[in-house]
mmCIF file of C-alpha atoms in Angstrom:
data_model
loop_
_atom_site.group_PDB
_atom_site.id
_atom_site.type_symbol
_atom_site.label_atom_id
_atom_site.label_comp_id
_atom_site.label_asym_id
_atom_site.label_seq_id
_atom_site.Cartn_x
_atom_site.Cartn_y
_atom_site.Cartn_z
ATOM 1 C CA MET A 1 101.833 143.065 125.619
ATOM 2 C CA ALA A 2 100.520 140.943 122.708
ATOM 3 C CA THR A 3 101.587 141.860 119.241
ATOM 4 C CA VAL A 4 98.714 143.022 117.018
ATOM 5 C CA PHE A 5 99.097 142.503 113.251
ATOM 6 C CA ALA A 6 97.562 145.092 110.976
ATOM 7 C CA PRO A 7 94.980 143.441 108.675
ATOM 8 C CA ARG A 8 96.741 144.908 105.635
ATOM 9 C CA HIS A 9 100.053 143.294 106.574
ATOM 10 C CA LEU A 10 98.449 139.938 107.413
ATOM 11 C CA SER A 11 96.642 139.793 104.064
ATOM 12 C CA HIS A 12 99.863 140.658 102.262
ATOM 13 C CA ASP A 13 101.770 137.868 104.046
ATOM 14 C CA LEU A 14 99.053 135.285 103.272
ATOM 15 C CA LEU A 15 98.846 136.271 99.642
ATOM 16 C CA HIS A 16 102.580 135.905 99.204
ATOM 17 C CA ALA A 17 102.936 132.765 101.340
ATOM 18 C CA THR A 18 100.411 130.622 99.520
ATOM 19 C CA PRO A 19 102.294 130.323 96.208
ATOM 20 C CA GLN A 20 105.497 129.561 98.078
ATOM 21 C CA LEU A 21 103.842 126.756 100.068
ATOM 22 C CA ARG A 22 102.451 125.182 96.898
ATOM 23 C CA ARG A 23 105.792 125.487 95.193
ATOM 24 C CA TRP A 24 107.867 123.790 97.874
ATOM 25 C CA MET A 25 105.584 121.181 99.431
ATOM 26 C CA SER A 26 106.663 117.620 98.575
ATOM 27 C CA VAL A 27 103.222 116.530 97.388
ATOM 28 C CA ARG A 28 101.132 119.340 95.897
ATOM 29 C CA PRO A 29 97.928 119.532 93.862
ATOM 30 C CA ALA A 30 98.366 118.966 90.151
ATOM 31 C CA SER A 31 98.641 122.194 88.187
ATOM 32 C CA GLY A 32 95.702 123.108 86.011
ATOM 33 C CA ASP A 33 92.689 120.858 85.578
ATOM 34 C CA PRO A 34 93.167 117.758 87.816
ATOM 35 C CA THR A 35 90.747 115.706 85.665
ATOM 36 C CA PRO A 36 92.732 113.097 83.670
ATOM 37 C CA GLN A 37 92.685 113.406 79.910
ATOM 38 C CA ILE A 38 90.324 110.954 78.187
ATOM 39 C CA PRO A 39 92.317 108.825 75.690
ATOM 40 C CA ARG A 40 89.197 107.357 74.038
ATOM 41 C CA LYS A 41 85.452 107.684 73.891
ATOM 42 C CA LYS A 42 83.623 106.650 77.027
ATOM 43 C CA VAL A 43 82.868 102.935 77.109
ATOM 44 C CA THR A 44 79.187 102.050 77.409
ATOM 45 C CA ILE A 45 77.241 98.820 77.690
ATOM 46 C CA GLN A 46 76.356 99.200 74.026
ATOM 47 C CA ALA A 47 80.066 99.465 73.213
ATOM 48 C CA LEU A 48 80.791 96.298 75.200
ATOM 49 C CA HIS A 49 78.117 94.390 73.265
ATOM 50 C CA ALA A 50 79.647 95.730 70.008
ATOM 51 C CA LEU A 51 83.076 94.405 71.080
ATOM 52 C CA ARG A 52 81.543 91.007 71.764
ATOM 53 C CA LYS A 53 79.697 90.966 68.432
ATOM 54 C CA SER A 54 82.930 91.842 66.568
ATOM 55 C CA LYS A 55 84.801 89.207 68.592
ATOM 56 C CA THR A 56 87.172 91.880 69.921
ATOM 57 C CA PRO A 57 88.391 90.650 73.364
ATOM 58 C CA ILE A 58 87.177 92.840 76.229
ATOM 59 C CA THR A 59 89.700 93.966 78.830
ATOM 60 C CA MET A 60 88.881 94.464 82.499
ATOM 61 C CA LEU A 61 91.191 95.360 85.390
ATOM 62 C CA THR A 62 90.585 96.010 89.052
ATOM 63 C CA ALA A 63 91.413 99.311 90.733
ATOM 64 C CA TYR A 64 91.138 100.318 94.366
ATOM 65 C CA ASP A 65 92.132 103.982 94.619
ATOM 66 C CA TYR A 66 92.878 107.107 92.565
ATOM 67 C CA PRO A 67 96.416 106.082 91.410
ATOM 68 C CA SER A 68 95.320 102.599 90.275
ATOM 69 C CA ALA A 69 92.332 104.106 88.511
ATOM 70 C CA LEU A 70 94.657 106.492 86.648
ATOM 71 C CA ALA A 71 96.801 103.496 85.717
ATOM 72 C CA CYS A 72 93.851 101.605 84.317
ATOM 73 C CA SER A 73 92.713 104.674 82.395
ATOM 74 C CA SER A 74 96.188 105.266 81.023
ATOM 75 C CA SER A 75 95.632 102.632 78.341
ATOM 76 C CA PRO A 76 92.987 103.270 75.688
ATOM 77 C CA LEU A 77 92.591 99.473 75.509
ATOM 78 C CA THR A 78 91.083 99.219 78.999
ATOM 79 C CA ASP A 79 87.323 98.632 78.594
ATOM 80 C CA ILE A 80 86.143 98.110 82.165
ATOM 81 C CA THR A 81 87.552 99.100 85.525
ATOM 82 C CA LEU A 82 86.271 96.989 88.416
ATOM 83 C CA VAL A 83 86.479 98.068 92.037
ATOM 84 C CA GLY A 84 86.750 94.479 93.166
ATOM 85 C CA ASP A 85 86.090 93.301 96.693
ATOM 86 C CA SER A 86 89.590 91.806 96.468
ATOM 87 C CA LEU A 87 90.564 95.186 97.917
ATOM 88 C CA ALA A 88 89.818 93.472 101.213
ATOM 89 C CA GLN A 89 93.020 91.432 100.910
ATOM 90 C CA VAL A 90 95.289 93.471 98.650
ATOM 91 C CA CYS A 91 94.579 96.909 100.181
ATOM 92 C CA LEU A 92 93.079 96.480 103.625
ATOM 93 C CA GLY A 93 94.886 93.380 104.864
ATOM 94 C CA TYR A 94 91.777 91.321 105.562
ATOM 95 C CA SER A 95 91.924 87.581 105.202
ATOM 96 C CA SER A 96 88.679 87.329 103.245
ATOM 97 C CA THR A 97 86.387 89.416 101.057
ATOM 98 C CA THR A 98 83.571 88.652 103.465
ATOM 99 C CA GLN A 99 85.110 91.085 105.963
ATOM 100 C CA LEU A 100 84.704 94.091 103.628
ATOM 101 C CA THR A 101 81.906 96.516 104.486
ATOM 102 C CA LEU A 102 79.742 98.562 102.157
ATOM 103 C CA SER A 103 81.085 101.816 103.685
ATOM 104 C CA GLU A 104 84.650 100.751 102.946
ATOM 105 C CA MET A 105 83.687 99.841 99.373
ATOM 106 C CA ILE A 106 82.027 103.228 98.789
ATOM 107 C CA HIS A 107 85.095 104.994 100.148
ATOM 108 C CA HIS A 108 87.302 103.243 97.594
ATOM 109 C CA THR A 109 84.881 103.554 94.673
ATOM 110 C CA ARG A 110 84.707 107.314 95.101
ATOM 111 C CA ALA A 111 88.504 107.477 94.782
ATOM 112 C CA VAL A 112 88.499 105.208 91.738
ATOM 113 C CA ALA A 113 85.715 107.248 90.090
ATOM 114 C CA ARG A 114 87.879 110.386 90.384
ATOM 115 C CA GLY A 115 90.657 108.739 88.425
ATOM 116 C CA THR A 116 88.546 106.925 85.811
ATOM 117 C CA THR A 117 88.105 108.366 82.343
ATOM 118 C CA HIS A 118 86.901 106.144 79.507
ATOM 119 C CA PRO A 119 86.514 102.644 81.145
ATOM 120 C CA PHE A 120 83.058 101.539 82.197
ATOM 121 C CA LEU A 121 83.144 101.590 86.010
ATOM 122 C CA VAL A 122 81.766 98.629 87.967
ATOM 123 C CA ALA A 123 81.967 97.797 91.686
ATOM 124 C CA ASP A 124 81.472 94.568 93.599
ATOM 125 C CA MET A 125 78.587 94.591 96.022
ATOM 126 C CA PRO A 126 80.194 93.400 99.310
ATOM 127 C CA PHE A 127 79.134 90.242 101.041
ATOM 128 C CA GLY A 128 75.867 90.785 102.932
ATOM 129 C CA SER A 129 74.860 93.898 101.018
ATOM 130 C CA TYR A 130 72.460 92.074 98.681
ATOM 131 C CA HIS A 131 71.511 88.938 100.605
ATOM 132 C CA THR A 132 69.005 90.029 103.262
ATOM 133 C CA SER A 133 66.262 91.245 100.915
ATOM 134 C CA VAL A 134 65.630 92.658 97.461
ATOM 135 C CA HIS A 135 64.832 95.984 99.062
ATOM 136 C CA ASP A 136 68.133 96.078 100.924
ATOM 137 C CA ALA A 137 70.005 95.129 97.750
ATOM 138 C CA VAL A 138 68.430 97.995 95.802
ATOM 139 C CA MET A 139 69.112 100.524 98.546
ATOM 140 C CA ASN A 140 72.768 99.414 98.824
ATOM 141 C CA ALA A 141 73.232 99.441 95.044
ATOM 142 C CA VAL A 142 71.767 102.936 94.924
ATOM 143 C CA ARG A 143 74.337 104.054 97.494
ATOM 144 C CA LEU A 144 77.155 102.637 95.314
ATOM 145 C CA VAL A 145 75.822 104.609 92.346
ATOM 146 C CA GLN A 146 75.063 107.848 94.193
ATOM 147 C CA GLU A 147 77.859 107.971 96.734
ATOM 148 C CA GLY A 148 80.404 105.671 95.068
ATOM 149 C CA ARG A 149 79.735 107.089 91.579
ATOM 150 C CA VAL A 150 79.897 103.731 89.821
ATOM 151 C CA GLU A 151 78.072 102.901 86.608
ATOM 152 C CA GLY A 152 77.236 99.287 87.374
ATOM 153 C CA VAL A 153 77.433 96.684 90.143
ATOM 154 C CA LYS A 154 78.662 93.112 90.193
ATOM 155 C CA LEU A 155 76.978 90.357 92.212
ATOM 156 C CA GLU A 156 78.198 86.829 92.964
ATOM 157 C CA GLY A 157 75.653 84.060 92.742
ATOM 158 C CA GLY A 158 73.370 82.041 90.515
ATOM 159 C CA ARG A 159 69.630 81.485 90.241
ATOM 160 C CA GLU A 160 69.178 82.368 93.899
ATOM 161 C CA ILE A 161 69.883 86.054 93.195
ATOM 162 C CA VAL A 162 67.807 86.313 89.990
ATOM 163 C CA GLU A 163 65.121 88.448 91.664
ATOM 164 C CA VAL A 164 67.733 90.853 92.944
ATOM 165 C CA VAL A 165 69.277 91.163 89.505
ATOM 166 C CA ARG A 166 65.849 91.657 87.913
ATOM 167 C CA ARG A 167 64.846 94.394 90.370
ATOM 168 C CA LEU A 168 68.171 96.234 89.988
ATOM 169 C CA THR A 169 67.936 96.258 86.221
ATOM 170 C CA ASP A 170 64.275 97.325 86.456
ATOM 171 C CA VAL A 171 65.299 100.450 88.356
ATOM 172 C CA GLY A 172 68.132 101.177 85.893
ATOM 173 C CA ILE A 173 71.199 99.896 87.699
ATOM 174 C CA PRO A 174 73.318 97.769 85.294
ATOM 175 C CA VAL A 175 74.301 94.390 86.769
ATOM 176 C CA MET A 176 77.346 92.259 85.963
ATOM 177 C CA ALA A 177 76.779 88.713 87.199
ATOM 178 C CA HIS A 178 79.515 86.400 88.565
ATOM 179 C CA VAL A 179 79.257 82.602 88.511
ATOM 180 C CA GLY A 180 81.608 79.642 88.953
ATOM 181 C CA LEU A 181 83.959 80.117 91.849
ATOM 182 C CA LEU A 182 82.379 82.601 94.255
ATOM 183 C CA PRO A 183 85.075 84.016 96.603
ATOM 184 C CA GLN A 184 82.429 85.467 98.944
ATOM 185 C CA ARG A 185 81.279 81.878 99.599
ATOM 186 C CA HIS A 186 84.691 80.239 99.909
ATOM 187 C CA SER A 187 83.845 78.753 103.299
ATOM 188 C CA ALA A 188 80.656 77.127 101.983
ATOM 189 C CA MET A 189 82.597 75.876 98.955
ATOM 190 C CA SER A 190 85.382 74.446 101.161
ATOM 191 C CA GLY A 191 87.980 76.727 99.684
ATOM 192 C CA TYR A 192 88.870 78.330 96.364
ATOM 193 C CA LYS A 193 88.274 75.404 94.020
ATOM 194 C CA VAL A 194 87.648 75.071 90.302
ATOM 195 C CA GLN A 195 83.908 74.775 89.626
ATOM 196 C CA GLY A 196 82.016 72.941 86.889
ATOM 197 C CA ARG A 197 84.347 70.013 86.410
ATOM 198 C CA SER A 198 81.556 67.421 86.698
ATOM 199 C CA VAL A 199 78.543 67.171 84.380
ATOM 200 C CA GLU A 200 76.281 68.311 87.225
ATOM 201 C CA GLY A 201 78.573 71.164 88.168
ATOM 202 C CA ALA A 202 78.882 72.340 84.572
ATOM 203 C CA GLN A 203 75.123 72.234 84.097
ATOM 204 C CA LYS A 204 74.652 74.369 87.217
ATOM 205 C CA VAL A 205 77.083 77.006 85.870
ATOM 206 C CA VAL A 206 75.253 77.099 82.512
ATOM 207 C CA MET A 207 71.761 77.258 84.031
ATOM 208 C CA ASP A 208 72.841 79.978 86.476
ATOM 209 C CA ALA A 209 74.319 82.048 83.629
ATOM 210 C CA LEU A 210 71.257 81.679 81.423
ATOM 211 C CA ALA A 211 68.947 82.661 84.297
ATOM 212 C CA LEU A 212 71.029 85.736 85.093
ATOM 213 C CA GLU A 213 71.071 86.801 81.458
ATOM 214 C CA GLU A 214 67.289 86.441 81.305
ATOM 215 C CA ALA A 215 67.015 88.523 84.499
ATOM 216 C CA GLY A 216 68.814 91.405 82.745
ATOM 217 C CA ALA A 217 72.539 91.103 83.537
ATOM 218 C CA PHE A 218 74.580 92.912 80.874
ATOM 219 C CA ALA A 219 77.579 90.615 81.286
ATOM 220 C CA VAL A 220 78.733 87.594 83.296
ATOM 221 C CA VAL A 221 82.059 86.894 84.937
ATOM 222 C CA PHE A 222 83.101 83.215 84.948
ATOM 223 C CA GLU A 223 85.750 82.413 87.558
ATOM 224 C CA ALA A 224 87.785 79.224 87.753
ATOM 225 C CA VAL A 225 85.869 76.966 85.389
ATOM 226 C CA PRO A 226 87.255 74.590 82.711
ATOM 227 C CA GLN A 227 88.075 76.319 79.457
ATOM 228 C CA GLU A 228 85.744 73.988 77.561
ATOM 229 C CA LEU A 229 82.879 75.243 79.723
ATOM 230 C CA GLY A 230 84.020 78.829 79.280
ATOM 231 C CA LYS A 231 83.714 78.460 75.509
ATOM 232 C CA TYR A 232 80.363 76.636 75.727
ATOM 233 C CA VAL A 233 78.626 79.297 77.844
ATOM 234 C CA THR A 234 80.139 82.084 75.732
ATOM 235 C CA ASP A 235 78.589 80.495 72.674
ATOM 236 C CA ARG A 236 75.238 80.046 74.449
ATOM 237 C CA LEU A 237 74.872 83.537 75.913
ATOM 238 C CA LYS A 238 73.964 86.690 74.037
ATOM 239 C CA ILE A 239 75.837 88.968 76.457
ATOM 240 C CA PRO A 240 79.589 89.418 77.009
ATOM 241 C CA THR A 241 81.392 86.824 79.164
ATOM 242 C CA ILE A 242 84.445 87.872 81.150
ATOM 243 C CA GLY A 243 86.804 85.136 82.222
ATOM 244 C CA ILE A 244 89.150 84.875 85.153
ATOM 245 C CA GLY A 245 90.565 81.386 85.014
ATOM 246 C CA ALA A 246 87.970 80.394 82.441
ATOM 247 C CA GLY A 247 90.224 79.897 79.421
ATOM 248 C CA PRO A 248 90.893 82.002 76.302
ATOM 249 C CA HIS A 249 87.474 81.663 74.640
ATOM 250 C CA THR A 250 85.363 84.076 76.738
ATOM 251 C CA SER A 251 84.450 87.487 75.398
ATOM 252 C CA GLY A 252 87.050 89.135 77.621
ATOM 253 C CA GLN A 253 89.465 88.704 80.487
ATOM 254 C CA VAL A 254 89.912 90.220 83.932
ATOM 255 C CA LEU A 255 92.772 90.111 86.399
ATOM 256 C CA VAL A 256 93.500 91.723 89.719
ATOM 257 C CA TYR A 257 95.652 94.854 89.434
ATOM 258 C CA ASP A 258 98.232 93.644 91.941
ATOM 259 C CA ASP A 259 98.573 90.302 90.146
ATOM 260 C CA VAL A 260 99.145 92.019 86.817
ATOM 261 C CA LEU A 261 101.844 94.294 88.203
ATOM 262 C CA GLY A 262 103.445 91.736 90.507
ATOM 263 C CA THR A 263 102.937 93.630 93.764
ATOM 264 C CA TRP A 264 100.887 90.902 95.469
ATOM 265 C CA SER A 265 103.026 88.523 97.518
ATOM 266 C CA GLY A 266 100.245 86.134 98.428
ATOM 267 C CA HIS A 267 99.115 82.958 96.634
ATOM 268 C CA LYS A 268 99.514 83.050 92.866
ATOM 269 C CA ALA A 269 96.609 81.254 91.139
ATOM 270 C CA LYS A 270 97.264 79.141 88.060
ATOM 271 C CA PHE A 271 95.370 81.582 85.800
ATOM 272 C CA VAL A 272 97.469 84.595 86.897
ATOM 273 C CA ARG A 273 100.150 85.964 84.590
ATOM 274 C CA ARG A 274 102.385 88.714 85.963
ATOM 275 C CA PHE A 275 103.006 91.329 83.317
ATOM 276 C CA ALA A 276 105.421 93.339 85.466
ATOM 277 C CA ASN A 277 107.451 92.954 88.660
ATOM 278 C CA LEU A 278 106.845 96.209 90.476
ATOM 279 C CA LYS A 279 107.323 94.629 93.880
ATOM 280 C CA GLU A 280 111.033 94.172 93.183
ATOM 281 C CA VAL A 281 111.338 97.803 92.021
ATOM 282 C CA ARG A 282 109.321 99.040 95.020
ATOM 283 C CA ASP A 283 111.315 97.093 97.614
ATOM 284 C CA LYS A 284 114.593 98.154 96.043
ATOM 285 C CA GLY A 285 113.556 101.770 96.176
ATOM 286 C CA ILE A 286 112.608 101.543 99.905
ATOM 287 C CA GLN A 287 115.888 99.817 100.722
ATOM 288 C CA SER A 288 117.919 102.394 98.766
ATOM 289 C CA PHE A 289 116.233 105.259 100.596
ATOM 290 C CA ASN A 290 116.920 103.742 103.997
ATOM 291 C CA GLU A 291 120.582 103.047 103.090
ATOM 292 C CA ALA A 292 121.093 106.611 101.863
ATOM 293 C CA VAL A 293 119.656 108.060 105.109
ATOM 294 C CA ARG A 294 121.781 105.726 107.230
ATOM 295 C CA ALA A 295 124.912 106.657 105.250
ATOM 296 C CA GLY A 296 124.170 110.360 105.480
ATOM 297 C CA THR A 297 124.150 110.755 101.693
ATOM 298 C CA PHE A 298 120.532 111.932 101.601
ATOM 299 C CA PRO A 299 119.716 114.738 101.340
ATOM 300 C CA ASP A 300 122.579 116.223 99.333
ATOM 301 C CA PRO A 301 123.459 119.687 100.821
ATOM 302 C CA GLU A 302 123.668 121.265 97.370
ATOM 303 C CA ALA A 303 121.177 119.505 95.103
ATOM 304 C CA GLU A 304 118.452 118.572 97.597
ATOM 305 C CA SER A 305 118.575 121.261 100.351
ATOM 306 C CA TYR A 306 117.544 124.884 100.671
ATOM 307 C CA THR A 307 119.784 127.728 101.791
ATOM 308 C CA MET A 308 119.389 130.986 103.629
ATOM 309 C CA ASP A 309 120.994 134.333 102.790
ATOM 310 C CA LYS A 310 124.345 134.400 104.663
ATOM 311 C CA LEU A 311 123.689 137.811 106.204
ATOM 312 C CA GLU A 312 120.248 136.733 107.335
ATOM 313 C CA TRP A 313 121.714 133.594 108.870
ATOM 314 C CA ALA A 314 124.436 135.592 110.636
ATOM 315 C CA ARG A 315 121.800 137.905 112.083
ATOM 316 C CA PHE A 316 119.717 134.907 113.211
ATOM 317 C CA ILE A 317 122.710 133.380 115.003
ATOM 318 C CA MET A 318 123.455 136.688 116.759
ATOM 319 C CA GLU A 319 119.872 136.943 117.964
ATOM 320 C CA ASN A 320 119.547 133.278 118.910
ATOM 321 C CA GLU A 321 122.920 132.270 120.247
ATOM 322 C CA ILE A 322 122.800 128.932 122.046
ATOM 323 C CA PRO A 323 123.779 129.204 125.746
ATOM 324 C CA GLU A 324 127.118 127.611 126.628
ATOM 325 C CA GLY A 325 125.557 124.878 128.727
ATOM 326 C CA GLU A 326 123.192 123.749 125.957
ATOM 327 C CA ARG A 327 125.729 123.382 123.205
ATOM 328 C CA LYS A 328 126.464 119.862 121.940
#
């Protein structure tokens, strides 16, 4: 006959079991309010322009999930957090940013938004999400704002995307432009090469930047251009310039999170400086865990294990004695 639990007893068990489960699970929800504390006033576009005007260098870092967003927000000096499409390589194992989909980007931006406090939050629009038509670009940008909870979007390209930038800013979606080396077009550019080294190339970078500023972009990223050109366009524009391999004279600098922390084992570009070596710490921790398990030193029976009342255990053994033939 099936055992029937009285509702009163079941409710009592559940009420008393829940705290115990939360107490002993290895990864449990943070106690209290899970929202991170805000170390400084929220960064706005106006604040970014004020930093540029005062010649205070602007800082921007990429983030791809909740923990990396918390890390970026841990410093009051972080001005912008970018959910870069570099997540294709550093997080998802793709060989190119062109393989990243809009749905994947939205999934990651939602996580980053939950961990972001004061930095202004921007996301890359993935390859193909703003190229088919202005209408499609607006619809996809709206999804990034509504579903991904970002505050602005970043688009790679020059004068050919001016109408897209203009329309996005017209409907109230802030746009960060990106000129110079365009990773989403690496195949068309025959690889990841420095741009603007010739007079014609430099003029193209400048004209693209000026056109994007006129279309309403609130800032422009310059990637892999000569430092002389980085300074020139910074002096020409009236909006912040963010450099990545553009020299020290732009309004600010951006690097990929994994490059900064030394967790990326792929190609290291000339402009990358590693400010930590977390890969070595990470790999050492993994190896140490595996060695401890192999050696039988983890878990420690006293410090890292739970016990049962001796009388209860004796009663359990009496009621569940292993048959002679099954003993090892």
